[in-house]
C-alpha positions as YAML, in Angstrom:
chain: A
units: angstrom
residues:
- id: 1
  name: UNK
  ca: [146.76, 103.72, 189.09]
- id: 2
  name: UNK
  ca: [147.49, 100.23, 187.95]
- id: 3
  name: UNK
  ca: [144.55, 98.72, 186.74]
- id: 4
  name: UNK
  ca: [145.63, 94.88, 187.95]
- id: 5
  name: UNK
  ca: [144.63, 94.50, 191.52]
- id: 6
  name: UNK
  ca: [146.24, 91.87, 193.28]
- id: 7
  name: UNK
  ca: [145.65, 90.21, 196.85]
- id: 8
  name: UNK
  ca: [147.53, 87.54, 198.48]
- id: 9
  name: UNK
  ca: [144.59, 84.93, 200.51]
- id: 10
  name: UNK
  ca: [144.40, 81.53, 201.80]
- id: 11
  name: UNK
  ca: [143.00, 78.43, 199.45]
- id: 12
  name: UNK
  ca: [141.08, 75.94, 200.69]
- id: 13
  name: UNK
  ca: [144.70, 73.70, 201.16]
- id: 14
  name: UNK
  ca: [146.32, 76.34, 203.44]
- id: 15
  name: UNK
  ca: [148.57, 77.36, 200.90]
- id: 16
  name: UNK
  ca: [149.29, 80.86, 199.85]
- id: 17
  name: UNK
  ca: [147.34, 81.46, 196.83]
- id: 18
  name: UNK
  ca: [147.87, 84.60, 194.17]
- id: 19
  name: UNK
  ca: [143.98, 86.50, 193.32]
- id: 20
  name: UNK
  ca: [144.44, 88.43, 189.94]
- id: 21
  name: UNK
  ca: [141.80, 90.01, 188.33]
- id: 22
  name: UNK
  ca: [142.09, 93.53, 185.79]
- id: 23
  name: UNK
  ca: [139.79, 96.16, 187.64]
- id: 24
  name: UNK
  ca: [136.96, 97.54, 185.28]
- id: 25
  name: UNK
  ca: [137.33, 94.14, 183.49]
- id: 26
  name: UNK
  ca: [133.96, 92.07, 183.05]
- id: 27
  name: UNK
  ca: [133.30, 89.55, 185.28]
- id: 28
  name: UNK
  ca: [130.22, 87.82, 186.60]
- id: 29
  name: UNK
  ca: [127.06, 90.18, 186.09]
- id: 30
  name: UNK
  ca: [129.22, 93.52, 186.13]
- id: 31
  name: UNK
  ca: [132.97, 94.71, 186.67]
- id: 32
  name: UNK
  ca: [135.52, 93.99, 188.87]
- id: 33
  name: UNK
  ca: [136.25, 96.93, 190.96]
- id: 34
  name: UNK
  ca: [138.60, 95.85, 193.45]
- id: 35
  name: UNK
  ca: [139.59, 93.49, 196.69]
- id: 36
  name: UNK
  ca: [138.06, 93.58, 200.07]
- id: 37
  name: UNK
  ca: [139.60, 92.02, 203.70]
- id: 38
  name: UNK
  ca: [136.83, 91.06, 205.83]
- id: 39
  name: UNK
  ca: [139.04, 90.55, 208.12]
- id: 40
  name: UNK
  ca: [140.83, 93.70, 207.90]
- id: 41
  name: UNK
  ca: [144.48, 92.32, 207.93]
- id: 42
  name: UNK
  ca: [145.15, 92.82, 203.99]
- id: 43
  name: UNK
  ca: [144.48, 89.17, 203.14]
- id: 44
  name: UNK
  ca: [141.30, 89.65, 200.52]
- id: 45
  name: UNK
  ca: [138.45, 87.61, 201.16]
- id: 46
  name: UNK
  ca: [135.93, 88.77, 198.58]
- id: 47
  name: UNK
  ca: [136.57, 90.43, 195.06]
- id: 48
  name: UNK
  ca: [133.86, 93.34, 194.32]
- id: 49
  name: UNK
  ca: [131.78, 93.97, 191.57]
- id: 50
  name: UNK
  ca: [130.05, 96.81, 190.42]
- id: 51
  name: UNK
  ca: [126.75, 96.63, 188.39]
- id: 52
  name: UNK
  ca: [126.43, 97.81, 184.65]
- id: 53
  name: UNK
  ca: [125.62, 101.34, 184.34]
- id: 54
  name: UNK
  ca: [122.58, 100.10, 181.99]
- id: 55
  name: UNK
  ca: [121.09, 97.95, 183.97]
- id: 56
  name: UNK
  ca: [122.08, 98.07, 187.84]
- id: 57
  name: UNK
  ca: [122.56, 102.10, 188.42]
- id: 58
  name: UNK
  ca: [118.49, 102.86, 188.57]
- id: 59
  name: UNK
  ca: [119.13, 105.18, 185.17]
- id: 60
  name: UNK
  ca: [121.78, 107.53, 187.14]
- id: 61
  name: UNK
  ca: [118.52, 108.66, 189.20]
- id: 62
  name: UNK
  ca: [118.55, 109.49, 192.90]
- id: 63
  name: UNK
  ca: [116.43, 107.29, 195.17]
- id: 64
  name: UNK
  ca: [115.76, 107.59, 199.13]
- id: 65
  name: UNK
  ca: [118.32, 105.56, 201.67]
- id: 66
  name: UNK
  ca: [114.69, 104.93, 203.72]
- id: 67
  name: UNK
  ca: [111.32, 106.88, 203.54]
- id: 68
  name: UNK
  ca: [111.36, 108.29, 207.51]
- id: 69
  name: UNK
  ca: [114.94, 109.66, 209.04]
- id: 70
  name: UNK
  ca: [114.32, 106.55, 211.68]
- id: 71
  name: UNK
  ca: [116.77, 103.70, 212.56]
- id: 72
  name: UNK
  ca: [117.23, 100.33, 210.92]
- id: 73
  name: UNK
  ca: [118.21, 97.51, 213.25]
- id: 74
  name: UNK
  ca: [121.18, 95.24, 211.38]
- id: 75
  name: UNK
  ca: [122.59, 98.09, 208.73]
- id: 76
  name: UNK
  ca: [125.66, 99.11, 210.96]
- id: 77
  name: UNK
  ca: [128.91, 96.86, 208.77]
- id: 78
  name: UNK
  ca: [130.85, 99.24, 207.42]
- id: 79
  name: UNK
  ca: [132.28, 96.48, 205.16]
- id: 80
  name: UNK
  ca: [129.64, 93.96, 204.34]
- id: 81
  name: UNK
  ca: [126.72, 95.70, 201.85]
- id: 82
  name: UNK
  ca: [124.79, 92.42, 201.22]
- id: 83
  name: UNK
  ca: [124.63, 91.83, 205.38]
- id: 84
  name: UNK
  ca: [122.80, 95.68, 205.21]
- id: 85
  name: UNK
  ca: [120.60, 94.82, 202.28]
- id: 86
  name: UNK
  ca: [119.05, 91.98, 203.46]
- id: 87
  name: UNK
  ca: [118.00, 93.54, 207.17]
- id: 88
  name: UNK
  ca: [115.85, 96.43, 204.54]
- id: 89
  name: UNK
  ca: [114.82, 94.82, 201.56]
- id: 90
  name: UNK
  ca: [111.46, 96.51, 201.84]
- id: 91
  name: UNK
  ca: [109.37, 99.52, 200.61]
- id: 92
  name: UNK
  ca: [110.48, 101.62, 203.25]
- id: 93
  name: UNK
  ca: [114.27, 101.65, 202.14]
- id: 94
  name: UNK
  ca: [114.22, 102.34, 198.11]
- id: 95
  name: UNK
  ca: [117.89, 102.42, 197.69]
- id: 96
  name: UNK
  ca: [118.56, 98.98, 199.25]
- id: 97
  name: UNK
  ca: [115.10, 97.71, 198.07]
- id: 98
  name: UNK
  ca: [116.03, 98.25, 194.06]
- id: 99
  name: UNK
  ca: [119.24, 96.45, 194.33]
- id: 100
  name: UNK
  ca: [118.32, 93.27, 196.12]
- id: 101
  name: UNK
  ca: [115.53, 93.30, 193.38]
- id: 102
  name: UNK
  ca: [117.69, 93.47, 190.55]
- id: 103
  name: UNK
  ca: [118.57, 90.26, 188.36]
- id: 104
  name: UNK
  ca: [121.61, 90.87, 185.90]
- id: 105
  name: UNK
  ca: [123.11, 89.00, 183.87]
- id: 106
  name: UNK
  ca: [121.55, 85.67, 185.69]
- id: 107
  name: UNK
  ca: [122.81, 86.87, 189.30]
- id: 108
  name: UNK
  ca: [120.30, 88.01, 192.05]
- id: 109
  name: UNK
  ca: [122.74, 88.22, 195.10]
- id: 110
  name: UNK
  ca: [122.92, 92.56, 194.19]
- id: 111
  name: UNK
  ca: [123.24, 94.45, 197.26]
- id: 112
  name: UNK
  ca: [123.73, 98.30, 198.26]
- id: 113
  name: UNK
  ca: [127.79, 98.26, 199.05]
- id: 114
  name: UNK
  ca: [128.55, 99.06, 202.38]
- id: 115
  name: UNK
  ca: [130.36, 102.32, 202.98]
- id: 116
  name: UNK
  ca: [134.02, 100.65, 202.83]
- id: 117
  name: UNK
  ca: [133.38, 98.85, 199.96]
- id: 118
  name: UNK
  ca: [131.84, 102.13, 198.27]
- id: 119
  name: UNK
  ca: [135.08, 103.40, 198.55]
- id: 120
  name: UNK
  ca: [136.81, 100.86, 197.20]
- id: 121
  name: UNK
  ca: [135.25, 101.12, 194.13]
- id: 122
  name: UNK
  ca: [136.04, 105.42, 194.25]
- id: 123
  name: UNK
  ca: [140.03, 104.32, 194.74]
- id: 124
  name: UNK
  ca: [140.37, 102.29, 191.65]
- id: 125
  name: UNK
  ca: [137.64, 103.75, 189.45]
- id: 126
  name: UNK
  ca: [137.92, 107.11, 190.18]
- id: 127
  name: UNK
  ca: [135.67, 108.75, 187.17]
- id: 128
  name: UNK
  ca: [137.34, 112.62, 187.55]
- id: 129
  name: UNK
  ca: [140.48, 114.33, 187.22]
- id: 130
  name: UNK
  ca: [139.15, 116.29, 190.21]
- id: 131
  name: UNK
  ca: [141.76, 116.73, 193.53]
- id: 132
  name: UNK
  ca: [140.91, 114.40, 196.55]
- id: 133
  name: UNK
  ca: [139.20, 115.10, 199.71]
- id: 134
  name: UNK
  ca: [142.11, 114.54, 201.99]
- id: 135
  name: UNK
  ca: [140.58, 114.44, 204.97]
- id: 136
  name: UNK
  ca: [139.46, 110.51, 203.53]
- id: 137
  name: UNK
  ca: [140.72, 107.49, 202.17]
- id: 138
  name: UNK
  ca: [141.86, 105.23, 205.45]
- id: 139
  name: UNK
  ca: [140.63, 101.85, 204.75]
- id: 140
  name: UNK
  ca: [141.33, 98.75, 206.63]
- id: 141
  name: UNK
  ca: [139.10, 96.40, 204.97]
- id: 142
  name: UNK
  ca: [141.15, 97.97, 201.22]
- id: 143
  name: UNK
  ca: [143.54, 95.42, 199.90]
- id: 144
  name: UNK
  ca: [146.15, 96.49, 200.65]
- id: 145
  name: UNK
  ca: [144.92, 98.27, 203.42]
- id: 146
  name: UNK
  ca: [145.81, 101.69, 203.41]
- id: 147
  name: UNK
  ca: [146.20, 103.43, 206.89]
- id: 148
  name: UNK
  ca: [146.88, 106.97, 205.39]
- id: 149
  name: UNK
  ca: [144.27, 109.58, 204.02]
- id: 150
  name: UNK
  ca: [144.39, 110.56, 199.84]
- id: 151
  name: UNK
  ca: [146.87, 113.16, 198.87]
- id: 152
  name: UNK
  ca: [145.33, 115.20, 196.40]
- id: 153
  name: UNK
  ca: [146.46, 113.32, 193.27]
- id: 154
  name: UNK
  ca: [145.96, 109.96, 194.67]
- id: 155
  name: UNK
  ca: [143.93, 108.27, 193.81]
- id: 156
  name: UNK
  ca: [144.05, 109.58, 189.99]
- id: 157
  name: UNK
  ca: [141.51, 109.08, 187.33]
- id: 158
  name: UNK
  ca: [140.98, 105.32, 186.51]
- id: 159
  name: UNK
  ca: [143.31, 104.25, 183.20]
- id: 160
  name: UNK
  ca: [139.69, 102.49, 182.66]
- id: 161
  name: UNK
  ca: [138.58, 104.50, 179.70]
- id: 162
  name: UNK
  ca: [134.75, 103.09, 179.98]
- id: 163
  name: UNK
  ca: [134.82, 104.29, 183.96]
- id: 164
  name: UNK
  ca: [136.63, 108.06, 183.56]
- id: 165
  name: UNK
  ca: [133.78, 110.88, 182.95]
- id: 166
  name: UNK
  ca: [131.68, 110.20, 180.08]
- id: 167
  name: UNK
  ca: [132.38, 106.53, 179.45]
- id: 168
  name: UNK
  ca: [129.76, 104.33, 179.01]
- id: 169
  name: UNK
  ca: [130.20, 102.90, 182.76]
- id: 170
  name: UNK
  ca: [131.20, 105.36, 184.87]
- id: 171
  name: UNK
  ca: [130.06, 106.15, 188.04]
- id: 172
  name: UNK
  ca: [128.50, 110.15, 188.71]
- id: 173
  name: UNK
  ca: [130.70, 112.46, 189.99]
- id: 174
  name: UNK
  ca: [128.35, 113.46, 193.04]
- id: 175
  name: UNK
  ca: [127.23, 111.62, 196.05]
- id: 176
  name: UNK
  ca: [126.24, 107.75, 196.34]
- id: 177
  name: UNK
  ca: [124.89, 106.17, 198.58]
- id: 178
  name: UNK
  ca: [125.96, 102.91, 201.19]
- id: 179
  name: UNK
  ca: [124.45, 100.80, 203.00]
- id: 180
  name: UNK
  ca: [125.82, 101.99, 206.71]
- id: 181
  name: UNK
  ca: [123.94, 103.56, 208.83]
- id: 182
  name: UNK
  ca: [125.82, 106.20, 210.79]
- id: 183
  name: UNK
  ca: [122.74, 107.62, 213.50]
- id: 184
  name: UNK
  ca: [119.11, 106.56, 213.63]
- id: 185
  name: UNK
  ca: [118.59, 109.43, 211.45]
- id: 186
  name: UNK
  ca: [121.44, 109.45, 209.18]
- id: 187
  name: UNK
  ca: [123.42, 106.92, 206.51]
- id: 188
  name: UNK
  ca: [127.13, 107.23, 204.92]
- id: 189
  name: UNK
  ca: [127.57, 108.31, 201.75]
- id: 190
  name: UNK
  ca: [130.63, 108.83, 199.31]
- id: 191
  name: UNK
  ca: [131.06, 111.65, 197.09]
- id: 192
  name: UNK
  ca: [132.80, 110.29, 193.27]
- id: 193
  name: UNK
  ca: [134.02, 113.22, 192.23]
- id: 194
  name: UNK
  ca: [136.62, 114.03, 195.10]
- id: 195
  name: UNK
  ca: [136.34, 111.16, 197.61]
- id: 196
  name: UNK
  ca: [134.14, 113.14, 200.38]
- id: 197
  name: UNK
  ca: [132.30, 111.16, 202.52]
- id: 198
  name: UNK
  ca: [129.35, 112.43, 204.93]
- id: 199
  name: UNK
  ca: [126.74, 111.25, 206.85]
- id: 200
  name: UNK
  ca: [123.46, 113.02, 205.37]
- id: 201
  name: UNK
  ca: [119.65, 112.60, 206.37]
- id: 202
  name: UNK
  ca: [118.39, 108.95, 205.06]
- id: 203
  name: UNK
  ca: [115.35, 110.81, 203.61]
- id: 204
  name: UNK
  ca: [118.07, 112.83, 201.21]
- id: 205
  name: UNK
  ca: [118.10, 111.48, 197.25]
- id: 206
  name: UNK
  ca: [121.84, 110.20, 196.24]
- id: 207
  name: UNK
  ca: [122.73, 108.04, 193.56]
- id: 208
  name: UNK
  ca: [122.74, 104.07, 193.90]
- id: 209
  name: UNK
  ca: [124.53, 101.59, 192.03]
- id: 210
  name: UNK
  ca: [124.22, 98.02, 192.48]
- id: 211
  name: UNK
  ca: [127.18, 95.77, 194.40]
- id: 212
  name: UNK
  ca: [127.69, 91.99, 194.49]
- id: 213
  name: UNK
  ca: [130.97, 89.66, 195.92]
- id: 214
  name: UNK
  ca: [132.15, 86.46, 195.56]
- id: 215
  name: UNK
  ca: [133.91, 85.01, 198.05]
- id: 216
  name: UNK
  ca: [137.89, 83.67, 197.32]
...
């Protein structure tokens, strides 16, 4: 796909503004990976960032969503990662706990994305030439939202040479994990090599990488 995202939002005078910012592109502690609606009308209201693979991906190595297959109170956005974090920012939740304790690149606000804003980041920096899930890929918090499921060749492999399979930042083409809780027992995760996404035992190992947002 076109690496240039764009997003049409409001500025602080009312007026209609223009967001444009090159996904994969550095920015602010990590790389730009896309545009999120809060409010889930297409208008973006943060821009996402993914974490270095160096520093903010736990060395590609699996960690625990939480220690028990119990529920956590205040993990239920399917759109807003840090709002998840911060209700299990403890021992008991190693996924979540290593991102909100991760400084990079002089910014501490790291969270562990929420499961809409995981795939995001799949859409526009899809690491595989591998065929889509199309049973996924609805997303009303996307900008622009997109109210159909993947075909099988969209999304493609990122242009981003660093974020296709075996560049230096790309994500693991096998299951991550997000901050949403889907039972008391079970969390969403999102599968980078075809788009899957499941709800699996919070107990289960998956891969973690690092989120942060800033707000437009």
């Amino acid at each position: 796909m076109d690496p240039i995202a764009r997003a049409m939002f409001m500025g602080s005078a009312g007026a209609s503004e223009t967001a444009l910012h090159q996904i994969g592109a550095a920015f602010e502690g990590g790389y730009f990976a896309g545009y999120i609606s809060y409010t889930a009308d297409g208008n973006a209201t943060h821009g996402l960032i993914v974490a270095p693979a160096a520093s903010g991906y736990n060395g590609e190595s699996t960690l625990d969503w939480k220690t028990s297959d119990t529920s956590t109170s205040g993990t239920s956005s399917v759109y807003d990662g840090a709002a998840n974090t911060a209700s299990m920012a403890d021992a008991n939740h190693p996924a979540a706990n290593y991102c909100a304790g991760l400084t990079i690149g002089g910014y501490s606000d790291w969270y562990l994305p929420a499961r809409y804003e995981l795939e995001i980041a799949y859409y526009n920096l899809k690491p595989t030439t591998t065929s889509n899930n199309t049973s996924f890929g609805t997303n009303s918090y996307a900008v622009p939202q997109r109210g159909s499921n993947y075909t099988a060749g969209d999304p493609a492999q990122t242009s981003v040479a660093a974020f296709q399979s075996g560049g230096a930042e790309d994500f693991v083409a096998n299951y991550h994990w997000s901050s949403t809780q889907d039972i008391p027992s079970n969390a969403w995760r999102l599968d980078f090599n075809n788009g899957n996404q499941s709800s699996r035992n919070k107990s289960n190992a998956n891969y973690v990488r690092a989120f942060r947002k800033f707000a437009l």
